[in-house]
CSV table of C-alpha atoms and ligand atoms in Angstrom, one decimal:
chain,number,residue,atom,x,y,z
A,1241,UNK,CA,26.3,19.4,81.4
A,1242,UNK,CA,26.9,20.5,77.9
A,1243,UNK,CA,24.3,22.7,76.2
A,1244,UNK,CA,23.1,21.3,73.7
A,1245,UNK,CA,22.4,17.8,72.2
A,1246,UNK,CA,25.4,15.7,71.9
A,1247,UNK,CA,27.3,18.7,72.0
A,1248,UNK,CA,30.4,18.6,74.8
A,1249,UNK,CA,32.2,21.7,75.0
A,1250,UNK,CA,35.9,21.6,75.3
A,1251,UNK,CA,35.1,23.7,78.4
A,1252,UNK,CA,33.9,21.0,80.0
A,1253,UNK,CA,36.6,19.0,79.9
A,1254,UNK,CA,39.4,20.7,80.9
A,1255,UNK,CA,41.1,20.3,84.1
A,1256,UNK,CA,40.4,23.5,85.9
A,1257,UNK,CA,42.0,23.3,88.5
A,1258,UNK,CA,44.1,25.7,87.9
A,1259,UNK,CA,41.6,28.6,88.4
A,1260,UNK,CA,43.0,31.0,91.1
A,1261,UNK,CA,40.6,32.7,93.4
A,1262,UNK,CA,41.8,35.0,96.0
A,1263,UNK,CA,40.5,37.5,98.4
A,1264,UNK,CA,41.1,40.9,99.7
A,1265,UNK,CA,39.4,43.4,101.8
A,1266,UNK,CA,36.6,45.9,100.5
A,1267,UNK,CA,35.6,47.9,103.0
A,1268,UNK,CA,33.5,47.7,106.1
A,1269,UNK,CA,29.8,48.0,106.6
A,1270,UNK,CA,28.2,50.5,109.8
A,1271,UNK,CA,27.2,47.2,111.3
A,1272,UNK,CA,31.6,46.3,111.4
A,1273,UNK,CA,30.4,43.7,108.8
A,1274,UNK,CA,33.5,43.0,106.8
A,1275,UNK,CA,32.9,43.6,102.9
A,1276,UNK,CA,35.2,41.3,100.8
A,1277,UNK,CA,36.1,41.1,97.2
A,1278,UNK,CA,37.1,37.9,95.6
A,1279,UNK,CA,39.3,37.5,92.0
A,1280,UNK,CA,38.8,34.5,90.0
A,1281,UNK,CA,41.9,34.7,87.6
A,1282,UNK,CA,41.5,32.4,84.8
A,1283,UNK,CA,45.3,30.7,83.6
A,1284,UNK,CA,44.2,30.9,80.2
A,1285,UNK,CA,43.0,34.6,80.5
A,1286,UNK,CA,40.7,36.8,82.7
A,1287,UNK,CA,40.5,38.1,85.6
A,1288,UNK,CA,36.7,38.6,87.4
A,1289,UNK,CA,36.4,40.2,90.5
A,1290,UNK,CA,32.8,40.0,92.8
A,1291,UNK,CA,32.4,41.5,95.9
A,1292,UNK,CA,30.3,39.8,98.8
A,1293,UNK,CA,28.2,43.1,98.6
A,1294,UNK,CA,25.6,42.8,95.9
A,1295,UNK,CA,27.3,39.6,94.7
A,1296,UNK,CA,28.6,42.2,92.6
A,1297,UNK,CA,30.5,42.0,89.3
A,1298,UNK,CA,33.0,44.4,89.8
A,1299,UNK,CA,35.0,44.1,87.2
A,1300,UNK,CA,36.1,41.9,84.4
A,1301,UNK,CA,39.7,42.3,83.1
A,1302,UNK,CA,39.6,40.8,79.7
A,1303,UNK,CA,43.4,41.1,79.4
A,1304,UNK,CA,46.1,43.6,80.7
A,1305,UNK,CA,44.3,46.7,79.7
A,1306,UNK,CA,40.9,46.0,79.6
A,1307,UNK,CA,38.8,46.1,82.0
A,1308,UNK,CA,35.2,45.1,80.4
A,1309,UNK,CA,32.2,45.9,83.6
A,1310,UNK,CA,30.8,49.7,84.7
A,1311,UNK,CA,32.0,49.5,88.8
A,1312,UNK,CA,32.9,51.8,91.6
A,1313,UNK,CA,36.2,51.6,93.6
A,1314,UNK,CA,34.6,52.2,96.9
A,1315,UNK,CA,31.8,50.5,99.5
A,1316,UNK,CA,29.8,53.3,99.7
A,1317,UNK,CA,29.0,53.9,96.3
A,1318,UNK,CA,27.8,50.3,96.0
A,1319,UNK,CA,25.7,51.2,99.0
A,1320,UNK,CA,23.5,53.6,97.4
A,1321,UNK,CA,24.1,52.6,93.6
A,1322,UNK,CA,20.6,53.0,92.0
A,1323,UNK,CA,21.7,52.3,89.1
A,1324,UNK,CA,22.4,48.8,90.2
A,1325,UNK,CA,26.0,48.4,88.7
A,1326,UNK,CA,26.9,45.0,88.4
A,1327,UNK,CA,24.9,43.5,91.3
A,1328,UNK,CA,22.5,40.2,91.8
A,1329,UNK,CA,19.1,41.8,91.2
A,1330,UNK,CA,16.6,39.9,93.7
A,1331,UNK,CA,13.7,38.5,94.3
A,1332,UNK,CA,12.3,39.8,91.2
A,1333,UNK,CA,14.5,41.6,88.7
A,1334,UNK,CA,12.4,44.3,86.3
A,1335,UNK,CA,9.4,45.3,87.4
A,1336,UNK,CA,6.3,44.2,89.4
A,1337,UNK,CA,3.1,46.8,88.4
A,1338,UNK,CA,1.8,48.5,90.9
A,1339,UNK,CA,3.8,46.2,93.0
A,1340,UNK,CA,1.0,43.8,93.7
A,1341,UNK,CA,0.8,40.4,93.0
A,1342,UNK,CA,-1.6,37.5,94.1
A,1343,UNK,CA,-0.2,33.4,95.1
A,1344,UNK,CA,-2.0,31.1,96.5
A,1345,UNK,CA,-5.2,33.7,97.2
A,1346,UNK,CA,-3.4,36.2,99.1
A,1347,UNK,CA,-2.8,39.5,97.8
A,1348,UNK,CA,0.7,41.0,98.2
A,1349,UNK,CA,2.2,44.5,98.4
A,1350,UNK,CA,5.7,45.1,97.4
A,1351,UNK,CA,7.8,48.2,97.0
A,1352,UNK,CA,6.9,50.7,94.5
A,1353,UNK,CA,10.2,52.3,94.0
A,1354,UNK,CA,9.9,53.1,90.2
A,1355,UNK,CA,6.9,55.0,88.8
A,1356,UNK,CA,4.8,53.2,90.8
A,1357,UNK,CA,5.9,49.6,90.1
A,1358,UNK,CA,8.3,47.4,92.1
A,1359,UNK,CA,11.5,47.6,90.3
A,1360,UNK,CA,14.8,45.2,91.0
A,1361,UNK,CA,12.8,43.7,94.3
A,1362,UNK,CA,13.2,47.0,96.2
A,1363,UNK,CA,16.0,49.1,97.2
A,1364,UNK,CA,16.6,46.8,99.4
A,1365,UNK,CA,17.1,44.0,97.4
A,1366,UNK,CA,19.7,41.2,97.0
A,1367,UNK,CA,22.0,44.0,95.2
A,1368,UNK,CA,21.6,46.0,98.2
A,1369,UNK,CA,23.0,42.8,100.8
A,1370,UNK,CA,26.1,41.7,102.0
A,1371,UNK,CA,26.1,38.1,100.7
A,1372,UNK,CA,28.7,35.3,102.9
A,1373,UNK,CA,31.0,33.5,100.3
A,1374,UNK,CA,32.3,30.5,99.9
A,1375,UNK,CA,34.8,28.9,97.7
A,1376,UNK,CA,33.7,25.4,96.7
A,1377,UNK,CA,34.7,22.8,94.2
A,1378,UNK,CA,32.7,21.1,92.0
A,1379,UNK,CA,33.7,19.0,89.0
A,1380,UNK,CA,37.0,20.4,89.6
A,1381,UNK,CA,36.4,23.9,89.2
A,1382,UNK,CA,36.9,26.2,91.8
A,1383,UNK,CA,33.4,28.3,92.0
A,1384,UNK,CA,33.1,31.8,94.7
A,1385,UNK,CA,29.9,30.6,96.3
A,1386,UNK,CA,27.7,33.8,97.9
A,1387,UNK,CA,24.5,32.9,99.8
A,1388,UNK,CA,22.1,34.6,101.3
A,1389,UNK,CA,19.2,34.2,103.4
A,1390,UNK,CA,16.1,36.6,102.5
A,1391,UNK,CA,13.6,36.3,105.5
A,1392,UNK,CA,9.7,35.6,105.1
A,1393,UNK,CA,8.2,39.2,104.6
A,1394,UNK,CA,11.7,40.7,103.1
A,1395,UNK,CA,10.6,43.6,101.2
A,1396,UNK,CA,7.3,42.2,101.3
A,1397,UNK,CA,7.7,39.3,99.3
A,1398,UNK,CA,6.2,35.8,101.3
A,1399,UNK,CA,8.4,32.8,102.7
A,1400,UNK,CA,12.2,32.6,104.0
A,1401,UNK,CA,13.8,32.2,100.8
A,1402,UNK,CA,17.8,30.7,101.1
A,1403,UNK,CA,19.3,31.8,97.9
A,1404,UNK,CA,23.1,31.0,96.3
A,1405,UNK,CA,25.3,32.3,93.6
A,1406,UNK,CA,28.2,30.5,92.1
A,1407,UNK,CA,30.5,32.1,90.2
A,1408,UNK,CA,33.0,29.9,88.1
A,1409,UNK,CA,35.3,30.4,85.2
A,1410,UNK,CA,34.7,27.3,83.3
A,1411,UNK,CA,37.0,28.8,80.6
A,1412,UNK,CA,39.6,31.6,79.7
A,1413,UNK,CA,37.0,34.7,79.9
A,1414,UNK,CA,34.2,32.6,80.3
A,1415,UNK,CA,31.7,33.8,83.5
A,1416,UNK,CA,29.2,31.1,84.7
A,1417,UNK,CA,26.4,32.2,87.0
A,1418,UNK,CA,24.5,28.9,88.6
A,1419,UNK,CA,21.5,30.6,90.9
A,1420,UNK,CA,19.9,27.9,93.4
A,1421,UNK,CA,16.9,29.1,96.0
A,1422,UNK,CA,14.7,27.3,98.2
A,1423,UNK,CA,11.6,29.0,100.1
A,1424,UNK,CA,9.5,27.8,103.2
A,1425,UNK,CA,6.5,28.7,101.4
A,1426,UNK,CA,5.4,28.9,97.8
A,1427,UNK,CA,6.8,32.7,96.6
A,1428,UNK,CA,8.4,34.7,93.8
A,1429,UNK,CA,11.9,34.2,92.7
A,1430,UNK,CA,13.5,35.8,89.3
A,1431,UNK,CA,16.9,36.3,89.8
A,1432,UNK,CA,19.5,38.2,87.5
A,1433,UNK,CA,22.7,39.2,87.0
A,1434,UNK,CA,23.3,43.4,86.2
A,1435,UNK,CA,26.4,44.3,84.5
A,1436,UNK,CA,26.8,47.1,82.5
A,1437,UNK,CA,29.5,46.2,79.6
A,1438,UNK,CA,31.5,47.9,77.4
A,1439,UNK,CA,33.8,46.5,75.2
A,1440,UNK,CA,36.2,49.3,74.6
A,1441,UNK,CA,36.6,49.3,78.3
A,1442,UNK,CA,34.7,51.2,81.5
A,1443,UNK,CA,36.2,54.1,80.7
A,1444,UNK,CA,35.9,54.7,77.6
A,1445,UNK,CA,33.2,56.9,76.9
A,1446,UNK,CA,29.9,55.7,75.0
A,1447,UNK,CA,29.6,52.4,73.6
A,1448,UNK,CA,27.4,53.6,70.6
A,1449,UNK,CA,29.8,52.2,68.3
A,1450,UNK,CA,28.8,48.8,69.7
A,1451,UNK,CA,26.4,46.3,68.5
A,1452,UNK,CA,23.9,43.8,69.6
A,1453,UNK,CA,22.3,40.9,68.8
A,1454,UNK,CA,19.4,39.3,70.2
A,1455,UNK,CA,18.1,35.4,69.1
A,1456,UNK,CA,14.9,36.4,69.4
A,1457,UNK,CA,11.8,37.1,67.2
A,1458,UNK,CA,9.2,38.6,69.7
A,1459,UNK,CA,9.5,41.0,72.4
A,1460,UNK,CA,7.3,42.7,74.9
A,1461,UNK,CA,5.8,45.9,74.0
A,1462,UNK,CA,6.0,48.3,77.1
A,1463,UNK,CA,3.4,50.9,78.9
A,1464,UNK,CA,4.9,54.4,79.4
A,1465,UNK,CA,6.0,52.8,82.9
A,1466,UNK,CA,7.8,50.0,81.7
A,1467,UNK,CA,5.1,47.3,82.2
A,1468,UNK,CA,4.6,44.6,79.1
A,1469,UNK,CA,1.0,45.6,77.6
A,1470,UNK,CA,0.8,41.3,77.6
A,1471,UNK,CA,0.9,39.2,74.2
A,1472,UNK,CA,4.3,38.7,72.1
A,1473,UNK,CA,5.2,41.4,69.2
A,1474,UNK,CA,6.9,40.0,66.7
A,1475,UNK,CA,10.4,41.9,66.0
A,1476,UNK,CA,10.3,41.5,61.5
A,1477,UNK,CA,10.2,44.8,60.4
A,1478,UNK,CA,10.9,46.9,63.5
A,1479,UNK,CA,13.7,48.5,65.3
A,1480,UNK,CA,13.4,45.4,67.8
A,1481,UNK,CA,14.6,42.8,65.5
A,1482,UNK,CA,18.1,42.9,66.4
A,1483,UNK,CA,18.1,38.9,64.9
A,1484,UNK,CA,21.0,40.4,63.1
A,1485,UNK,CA,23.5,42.6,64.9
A,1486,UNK,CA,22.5,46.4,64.9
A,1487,UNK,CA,24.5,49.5,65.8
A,1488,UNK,CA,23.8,51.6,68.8
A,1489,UNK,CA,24.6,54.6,67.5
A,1490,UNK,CA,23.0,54.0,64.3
A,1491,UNK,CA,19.3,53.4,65.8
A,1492,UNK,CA,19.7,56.5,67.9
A,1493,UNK,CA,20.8,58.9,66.1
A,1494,UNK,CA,17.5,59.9,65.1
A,1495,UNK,CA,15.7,58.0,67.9
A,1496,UNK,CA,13.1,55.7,66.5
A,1497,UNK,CA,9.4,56.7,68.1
A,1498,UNK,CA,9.4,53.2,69.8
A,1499,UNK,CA,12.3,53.9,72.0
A,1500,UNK,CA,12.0,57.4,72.9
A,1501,UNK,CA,9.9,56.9,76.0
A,1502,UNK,CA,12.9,54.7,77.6
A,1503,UNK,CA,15.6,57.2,75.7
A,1504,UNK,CA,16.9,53.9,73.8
A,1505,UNK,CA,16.0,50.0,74.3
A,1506,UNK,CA,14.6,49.2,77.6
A,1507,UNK,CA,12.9,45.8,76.8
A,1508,UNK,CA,12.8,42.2,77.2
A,1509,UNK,CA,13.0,39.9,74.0
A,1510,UNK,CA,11.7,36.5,74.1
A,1511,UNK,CA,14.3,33.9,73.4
A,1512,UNK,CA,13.8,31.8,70.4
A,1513,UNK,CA,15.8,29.0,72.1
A,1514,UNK,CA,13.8,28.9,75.1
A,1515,UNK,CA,12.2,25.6,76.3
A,1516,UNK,CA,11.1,24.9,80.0
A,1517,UNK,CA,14.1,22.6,82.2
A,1518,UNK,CA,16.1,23.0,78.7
A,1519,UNK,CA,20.0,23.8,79.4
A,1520,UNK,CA,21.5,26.6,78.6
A,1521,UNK,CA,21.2,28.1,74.8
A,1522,UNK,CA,23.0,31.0,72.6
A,1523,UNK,CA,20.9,34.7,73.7
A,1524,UNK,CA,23.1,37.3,72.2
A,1525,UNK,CA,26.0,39.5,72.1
A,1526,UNK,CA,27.3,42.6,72.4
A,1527,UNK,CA,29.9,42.7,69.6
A,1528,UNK,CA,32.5,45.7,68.9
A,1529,UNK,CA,33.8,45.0,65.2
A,1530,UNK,CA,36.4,47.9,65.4
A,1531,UNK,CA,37.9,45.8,68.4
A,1532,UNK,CA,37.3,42.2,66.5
A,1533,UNK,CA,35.4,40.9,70.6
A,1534,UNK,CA,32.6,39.8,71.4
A,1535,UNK,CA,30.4,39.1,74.5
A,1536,UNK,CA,27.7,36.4,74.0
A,1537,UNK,CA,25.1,35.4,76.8
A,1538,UNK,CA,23.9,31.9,77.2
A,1539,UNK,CA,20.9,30.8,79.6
A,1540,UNK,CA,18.2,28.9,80.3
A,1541,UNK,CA,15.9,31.8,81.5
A,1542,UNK,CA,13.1,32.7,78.5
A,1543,UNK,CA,13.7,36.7,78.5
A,1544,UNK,CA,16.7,39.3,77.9
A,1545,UNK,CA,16.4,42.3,79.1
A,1546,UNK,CA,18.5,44.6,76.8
A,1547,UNK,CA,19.4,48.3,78.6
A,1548,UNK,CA,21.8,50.5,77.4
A,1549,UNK,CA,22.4,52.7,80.3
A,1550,UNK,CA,19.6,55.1,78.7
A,1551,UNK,CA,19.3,56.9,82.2
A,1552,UNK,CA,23.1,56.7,84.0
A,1553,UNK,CA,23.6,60.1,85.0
A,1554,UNK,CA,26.1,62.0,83.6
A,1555,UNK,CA,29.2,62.8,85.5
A,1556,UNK,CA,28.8,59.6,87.6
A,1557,UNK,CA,31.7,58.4,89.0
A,1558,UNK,CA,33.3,54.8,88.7
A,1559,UNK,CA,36.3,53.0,88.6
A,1560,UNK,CA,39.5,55.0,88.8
A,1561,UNK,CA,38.2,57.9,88.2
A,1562,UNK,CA,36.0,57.3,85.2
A,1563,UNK,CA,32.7,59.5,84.5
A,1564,UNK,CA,29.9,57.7,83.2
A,1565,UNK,CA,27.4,58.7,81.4
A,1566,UNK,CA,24.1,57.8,79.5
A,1567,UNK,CA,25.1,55.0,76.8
A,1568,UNK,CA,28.4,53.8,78.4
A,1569,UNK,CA,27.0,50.1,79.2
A,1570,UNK,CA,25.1,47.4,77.9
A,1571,UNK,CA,23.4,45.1,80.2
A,1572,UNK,CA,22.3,41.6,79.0
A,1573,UNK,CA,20.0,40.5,81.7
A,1574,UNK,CA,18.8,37.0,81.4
A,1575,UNK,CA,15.4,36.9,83.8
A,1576,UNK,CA,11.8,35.6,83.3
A,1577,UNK,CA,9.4,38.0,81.8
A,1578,UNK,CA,8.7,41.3,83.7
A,1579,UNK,CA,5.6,41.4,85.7
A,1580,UNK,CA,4.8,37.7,85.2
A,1581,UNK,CA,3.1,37.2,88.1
A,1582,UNK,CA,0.4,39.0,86.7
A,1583,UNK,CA,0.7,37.7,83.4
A,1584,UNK,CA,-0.5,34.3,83.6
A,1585,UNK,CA,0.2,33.5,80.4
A,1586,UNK,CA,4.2,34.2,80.8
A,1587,UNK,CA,6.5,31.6,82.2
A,1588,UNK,CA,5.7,31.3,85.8
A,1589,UNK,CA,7.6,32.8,88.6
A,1590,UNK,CA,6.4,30.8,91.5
A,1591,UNK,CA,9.2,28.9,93.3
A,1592,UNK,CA,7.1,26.8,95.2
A,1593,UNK,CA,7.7,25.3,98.7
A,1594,UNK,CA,10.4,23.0,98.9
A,1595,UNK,CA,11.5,23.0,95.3
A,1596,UNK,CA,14.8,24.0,94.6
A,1597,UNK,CA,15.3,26.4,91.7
A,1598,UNK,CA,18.2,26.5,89.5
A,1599,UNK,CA,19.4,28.6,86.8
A,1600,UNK,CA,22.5,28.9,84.6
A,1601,UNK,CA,24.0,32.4,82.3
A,1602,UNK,CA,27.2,32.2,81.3
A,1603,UNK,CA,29.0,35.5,79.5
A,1604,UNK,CA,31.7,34.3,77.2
A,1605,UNK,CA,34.1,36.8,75.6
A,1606,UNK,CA,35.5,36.1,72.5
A,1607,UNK,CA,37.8,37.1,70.1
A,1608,UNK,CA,36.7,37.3,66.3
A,1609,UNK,CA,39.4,38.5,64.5
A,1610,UNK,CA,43.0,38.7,65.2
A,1611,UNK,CA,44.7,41.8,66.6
A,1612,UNK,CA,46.6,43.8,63.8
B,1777,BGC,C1,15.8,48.4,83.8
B,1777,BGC,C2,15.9,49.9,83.6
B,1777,BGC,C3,16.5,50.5,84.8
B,1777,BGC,C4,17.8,49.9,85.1
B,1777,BGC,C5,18.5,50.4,86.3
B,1777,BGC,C6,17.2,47.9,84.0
B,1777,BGC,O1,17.1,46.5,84.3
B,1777,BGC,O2,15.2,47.8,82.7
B,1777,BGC,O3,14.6,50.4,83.3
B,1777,BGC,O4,16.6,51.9,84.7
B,1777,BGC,O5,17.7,48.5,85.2
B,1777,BGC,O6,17.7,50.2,87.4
């Protein structure tokens, strides 16, 4: 269970059973579906809140005043949200060219909802269900199961898929995310989680002041739609190698060539750590010095996608009241490569029939230096 050799985290060994989840009413879908959100409320600290719609990280109350995740208030602003605020991204998070893909011989047409690629699974995706939770134990912590079932032909993708998501709090402001998913038939599953952090708070403004850091020393080059061109590009000497942490602000302010197509990073780095049916490893952070926190993703997926909200629209409206606007979030999105299914040299997507998959991020918050 631990995450690297030998290593047992102290997280692991604590009795957790003092984890609180509880549940309250989110609103109600045309269909009189009820929409619930569930609050996992660590004793030690933090405070996580997921709705059954989208799976969706709501919000993330890192202490009394602050609240860490981009989020809306209300159900219908998570029904159009195409910005994908906090939600499961499924079947295939990032993009799909064209939106065609061949398994097994057949060819297969998705949607093509961005520039002309399948983006995020569809509109319709995972983040666009209402999932039905569960709260299990395992090990003695509490987890907020959601599962949902994904029919054969679901936004065009082959074979009945069953897919869950646990959340747990194996520590104080630690999030796991365990996803498990099963098919009928062989077909395409890369899952991921879509938060947009900021570590002043979701109202407050830009996080250009932030950093980030990414363990990683290639990344995938990008077309002008967002599709890898294909082989690794190593990051030494570039504005990708964020091997040591780099300041928002400081790359944009006179935006490097690279990025100006995607208005900032847009890309997925290829994890150092990454081995196939290896447990989770160290990905990066977002890290806000002024503050003395830090956020630091661990998986077992080979890619982070690093997005800083490049395109939120000005003006947009979350959480009590907040406007949003470009550069107000960071999402870490641990996920396979995009468009591996037509990159048969990238780690495979193909969940076949039968086989179970499993993946593990966890976002730990940290503090690095004490408050003055
Ligand atoms: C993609 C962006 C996209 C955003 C919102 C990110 O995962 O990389 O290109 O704009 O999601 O959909």
């Amino acid at each position: 269970m631990g995450y690297s050799e030998g290593i047992i985290y102290l997280s692991d060994l604590i009795d957790m059973s003092s984890v609180v989840i509880e549940k309250t009413a989110f609103g109600t879908l045309p269909s009189n579906e009820a929409v619930w959100c569930y609050t996992l409320s660590h004793p030690q600290g933090g405070k996580v809140s997921i709705l059954t719609f989208g799976a969706a990280l709501q919000s993330w109350q890192v202490d009394e005043q602050t609240d860490i995740v981009l989020g809306y208030d209300n159900l219908a602003a998570y029904q159009q949200n195409p910005h994908y605020l906090g939600v499961i991204v499924g079947r295939y998070a990032n993009r799909i060219a064209k939106g065609q893909f061949s398994l097994n011989d057949i060819h297969y047409q998705v949607p093509q909802n961005q520039g002309g690629n399948c983006l995020h699974g569809g509109e319709q995706g995972f983040s666009h269900r209402n999932w039905q939770a569960e709260i299990i134990e395992k090990d003695g912590l509490p987890s907020l199961a959601l599962k949902l079932t994904s029919e054969n032909g679901d936004q065009g993708f082959p074979g009945t898929l069953k897919a869950e998501v646990h959340y747990s709090m194996p520590a104080a402001n630690q999030l796991r995310i365990e996803y498990r998913a099963m098919s009928d038939r062989d077909t395409l599953f890369n899952p991921t989680s879509h938060g947009y952090f900021n570590l002043a708070g979701h109202h407050s403004g830009n996080a250009l002041a932030q950093q980030v850091r990414i363990a990683a020393s290639n990344v995938l080059k990008i077309d002008e739609t967002g599709i890898p061109l294909g082989p690794l590009s190593e990051v030494a000497n570039s504005v990708f190698d964020l091997r040591k942490p780099v300041t928002l602000g400081e790359i944009y302010s006179s935006m490097p060539e690279e990025l100006s197509g995607t208005r900032g990073y847009d890309h997925n780095w290829c994890l150092d750590a990454y081995a196939p049916e290896q447990a989770a490893c160290y990905a990066g952070s977002l890290m806000a010095p002024a503050l003395g926190t830090e956020l630091q993703v661990y998986t077992d997926m080979p890619g982070l996608q690093l997005y800083t909200a490049n395109f939120l629209d000005n003006g947009l409206k979350g959480k009590d009241g907040a406007d949003y606007g470009a550069y107000h979030g960071v999402c870490l999105e641990s996920q396979l490569y995009p468009d591996s299914p037509n990159q048969p040299a990238y780690p495979s997507a193909c969940l076949a029939e039968g086989n179970t998959f499993y993946s593990r991020t966890e976002y730990r918050f940290i503090t690095t230096k004490a408050a003055e």
